[in-house]
mmCIF file of C-alpha atoms in Angstrom:
data_model
loop_
_atom_site.group_PDB
_atom_site.id
_atom_site.type_symbol
_atom_site.label_atom_id
_atom_site.label_comp_id
_atom_site.label_asym_id
_atom_site.label_seq_id
_atom_site.Cartn_x
_atom_site.Cartn_y
_atom_site.Cartn_z
ATOM 1 C CA MET A 72 -36.611 -3.937 -6.315
ATOM 2 C CA ARG A 73 -33.432 -4.869 -4.340
ATOM 3 C CA PRO A 74 -33.842 -3.601 -0.797
ATOM 4 C CA GLN A 75 -31.242 -0.916 -1.420
ATOM 5 C CA TYR A 76 -29.943 1.607 2.009
ATOM 6 C CA HIS A 77 -28.251 5.122 1.241
ATOM 7 C CA PHE A 78 -25.671 5.929 4.628
ATOM 8 C CA ARG A 79 -24.448 8.430 6.011
ATOM 9 C CA PRO A 80 -22.552 8.770 9.288
ATOM 10 C CA SER A 81 -23.678 10.100 12.335
ATOM 11 C CA GLU A 82 -23.037 10.770 16.426
ATOM 12 C CA GLN A 83 -25.282 8.524 17.078
ATOM 13 C CA GLY A 84 -23.909 5.541 14.266
ATOM 14 C CA LEU A 85 -24.911 4.442 10.358
ATOM 15 C CA LEU A 86 -27.907 6.418 9.740
ATOM 16 C CA ALA A 87 -29.171 4.062 6.731
ATOM 17 C CA TRP A 88 -32.613 5.165 4.642
ATOM 18 C CA ASP A 89 -34.227 2.439 2.737
ATOM 19 C CA VAL A 90 -34.615 3.648 -0.528
ATOM 20 C CA ARG A 91 -38.129 2.048 -1.528
ATOM 21 C CA ASN A 92 -39.324 4.394 1.656
ATOM 22 C CA LEU A 93 -37.255 7.914 0.004
ATOM 23 C CA ILE A 94 -39.180 6.672 -3.573
ATOM 24 C CA LYS A 95 -42.239 6.696 -1.535
ATOM 25 C CA LYS A 96 -41.461 10.519 -0.820
ATOM 26 C CA THR A 97 -41.530 11.663 -4.536
ATOM 27 C CA ILE A 98 -44.652 10.038 -5.321
ATOM 28 C CA ASP A 99 -46.108 14.500 -5.205
ATOM 29 C CA LEU A 100 -43.196 15.746 -6.293
ATOM 30 C CA THR A 101 -42.245 16.598 -9.955
ATOM 31 C CA PRO A 102 -38.549 16.155 -11.631
ATOM 32 C CA SER A 103 -36.169 19.164 -12.467
ATOM 33 C CA GLU A 104 -33.562 18.196 -15.110
ATOM 34 C CA ILE A 105 -30.034 19.610 -13.128
ATOM 35 C CA GLU A 106 -26.794 19.815 -14.408
ATOM 36 C CA LEU A 107 -24.279 16.713 -13.004
ATOM 37 C CA THR A 108 -21.498 19.348 -12.620
ATOM 38 C CA SER A 109 -23.827 20.258 -9.894
ATOM 39 C CA ILE A 110 -23.418 16.670 -8.160
ATOM 40 C CA LEU A 111 -20.742 16.918 -5.327
ATOM 41 C CA GLU A 112 -20.378 13.126 -4.760
ATOM 42 C CA ILE A 113 -18.795 13.021 -7.864
ATOM 43 C CA ASP A 114 -15.897 13.855 -6.850
ATOM 44 C CA GLU A 115 -15.350 12.898 -3.233
ATOM 45 C CA MET A 116 -15.391 9.446 -1.783
ATOM 46 C CA TYR A 117 -19.200 7.621 -2.013
ATOM 47 C CA TRP A 118 -19.640 4.039 -2.491
ATOM 48 C CA TYR A 119 -16.495 3.638 -0.360
ATOM 49 C CA ASP A 120 -16.394 4.661 3.184
ATOM 50 C CA SER A 121 -18.819 2.892 4.631
ATOM 51 C CA GLU A 122 -17.480 -0.355 7.059
ATOM 52 C CA GLY A 123 -15.816 -2.861 5.275
ATOM 53 C CA ASP A 124 -16.133 -1.395 2.000
ATOM 54 C CA ALA A 125 -12.943 -1.310 0.345
ATOM 55 C CA PRO A 126 -12.442 -0.862 -4.419
ATOM 56 C CA THR A 127 -11.781 -4.026 -5.073
ATOM 57 C CA CYS A 128 -11.128 -4.705 -8.276
ATOM 58 C CA ARG A 129 -14.272 -7.066 -8.050
ATOM 59 C CA SER A 130 -16.376 -4.554 -6.440
ATOM 60 C CA ILE A 131 -15.941 -2.118 -9.142
ATOM 61 C CA ALA A 132 -16.337 -4.373 -11.661
ATOM 62 C CA ASN A 133 -20.014 -5.271 -9.600
ATOM 63 C CA HIS A 134 -20.673 -1.645 -10.121
ATOM 64 C CA SER A 135 -19.648 -1.336 -13.333
ATOM 65 C CA LYS A 136 -22.554 -3.300 -13.580
ATOM 66 C CA LEU A 137 -24.537 -1.985 -11.868
ATOM 67 C CA ILE A 138 -23.584 1.842 -13.753
ATOM 68 C CA ASN A 139 -24.750 -0.020 -17.136
ATOM 69 C CA GLY A 140 -27.808 -1.732 -16.340
ATOM 70 C CA ALA A 141 -28.896 1.583 -14.866
ATOM 71 C CA ASP A 142 -31.956 3.106 -16.431
ATOM 72 C CA LEU A 143 -31.608 6.903 -16.785
ATOM 73 C CA SER A 144 -36.351 7.298 -17.294
ATOM 74 C CA PHE A 145 -36.379 7.417 -13.511
ATOM 75 C CA PRO A 146 -35.400 10.501 -11.580
ATOM 76 C CA ILE A 147 -32.188 10.681 -9.009
ATOM 77 C CA ILE A 148 -33.511 11.843 -5.200
ATOM 78 C CA LEU A 149 -31.232 14.444 -3.847
ATOM 79 C CA ASP A 150 -32.317 15.394 0.162
ATOM 80 C CA PRO A 151 -33.062 19.402 0.741
ATOM 81 C CA ASP A 152 -28.926 20.172 -0.100
ATOM 82 C CA GLY A 153 -29.200 18.979 -2.977
ATOM 83 C CA ARG A 154 -27.143 15.196 -2.127
ATOM 84 C CA VAL A 155 -27.342 12.375 -3.649
ATOM 85 C CA MET A 156 -29.963 9.835 -1.669
ATOM 86 C CA ASP A 157 -30.447 7.337 -4.146
ATOM 87 C CA GLY A 158 -29.024 7.098 -7.602
ATOM 88 C CA MET A 159 -26.226 7.359 -8.310
ATOM 89 C CA HIS A 160 -25.143 4.379 -10.509
ATOM 90 C CA ARG A 161 -27.345 6.125 -12.606
ATOM 91 C CA VAL A 162 -25.202 9.375 -12.711
ATOM 92 C CA CYS A 163 -21.985 7.419 -12.722
ATOM 93 C CA LYS A 164 -24.044 6.096 -16.446
ATOM 94 C CA ALA A 165 -25.042 9.632 -17.430
ATOM 95 C CA LEU A 166 -21.330 10.200 -17.111
ATOM 96 C CA VAL A 167 -20.655 7.360 -19.095
ATOM 97 C CA LEU A 168 -21.954 8.661 -21.914
ATOM 98 C CA GLY A 169 -20.807 12.300 -21.549
ATOM 99 C CA LEU A 170 -24.029 13.706 -20.382
ATOM 100 C CA GLU A 171 -24.493 17.332 -18.485
ATOM 101 C CA LYS A 172 -27.887 16.500 -17.096
ATOM 102 C CA ILE A 173 -29.848 14.282 -15.489
ATOM 103 C CA ASP A 174 -33.980 14.251 -13.847
ATOM 104 C CA ALA A 175 -33.469 14.227 -10.182
ATOM 105 C CA TYR A 176 -36.824 14.755 -7.584
ATOM 106 C CA LYS A 177 -34.915 16.775 -4.459
ATOM 107 C CA LEU A 178 -37.202 16.475 -1.826
ATOM 108 C CA PRO A 179 -38.469 19.552 0.536
ATOM 109 C CA GLU A 180 -37.607 18.102 4.113
ATOM 110 C CA MET A 181 -34.628 15.508 5.285
ATOM 111 C CA PRO A 182 -36.635 12.810 6.236
ATOM 112 C CA ASP A 183 -36.079 11.093 9.661
ATOM 113 C CA PRO A 184 -33.572 6.991 9.122
ATOM 114 C CA ASP A 185 -35.038 4.172 8.546
ATOM 115 C CA PHE A 186 -31.940 2.746 10.671
ATOM 116 C CA ILE A 187 -30.083 4.606 13.350
ATOM 117 C CA GLY A 188 -26.676 3.207 14.544
ATOM 118 C CA ILE A 189 -27.271 -0.100 12.577
ATOM 119 C CA SER A 190 -24.297 -1.745 11.061
ATOM 120 C CA ALA A 191 -24.515 -2.943 7.392
ATOM 121 C CA LYS A 192 -23.851 -6.095 7.004
ATOM 122 C CA ASP A 193 -27.520 -6.260 9.585
ATOM 123 C CA LEU A 194 -29.947 -4.666 7.773
ATOM 124 C CA PRO A 195 -32.886 -6.591 6.367
ATOM 125 C CA TYR A 196 -31.500 -7.117 2.258
ATOM 126 C CA GLU A 197 -34.596 -9.575 1.730
#
């Protein structure tokens, strides 16, 4: 699996969670089926609010490739408030396919970020 991160802005700077660590936190959890309409990020700016990222045709095409290749057999990961931490490409694929529900793990508590105040471009991607 290629290194991937979930980002959130904060007063301390950019917070980043390594998705591989988030997946480890789901090992003892049972996924449940949730309504796609309950995912607030569907109607919010999601990928294009990090530093230097813009919705260019190239970036949209790259996201389209990831959406097409997304495997819906893997549940998405939600934080305790129901916000997506991993799986937005799967959510988009479910939307494109006209599905109404998707499997999700909901973390019982918010994990500490793996990185604080480090630019997304400076994180390890290997």
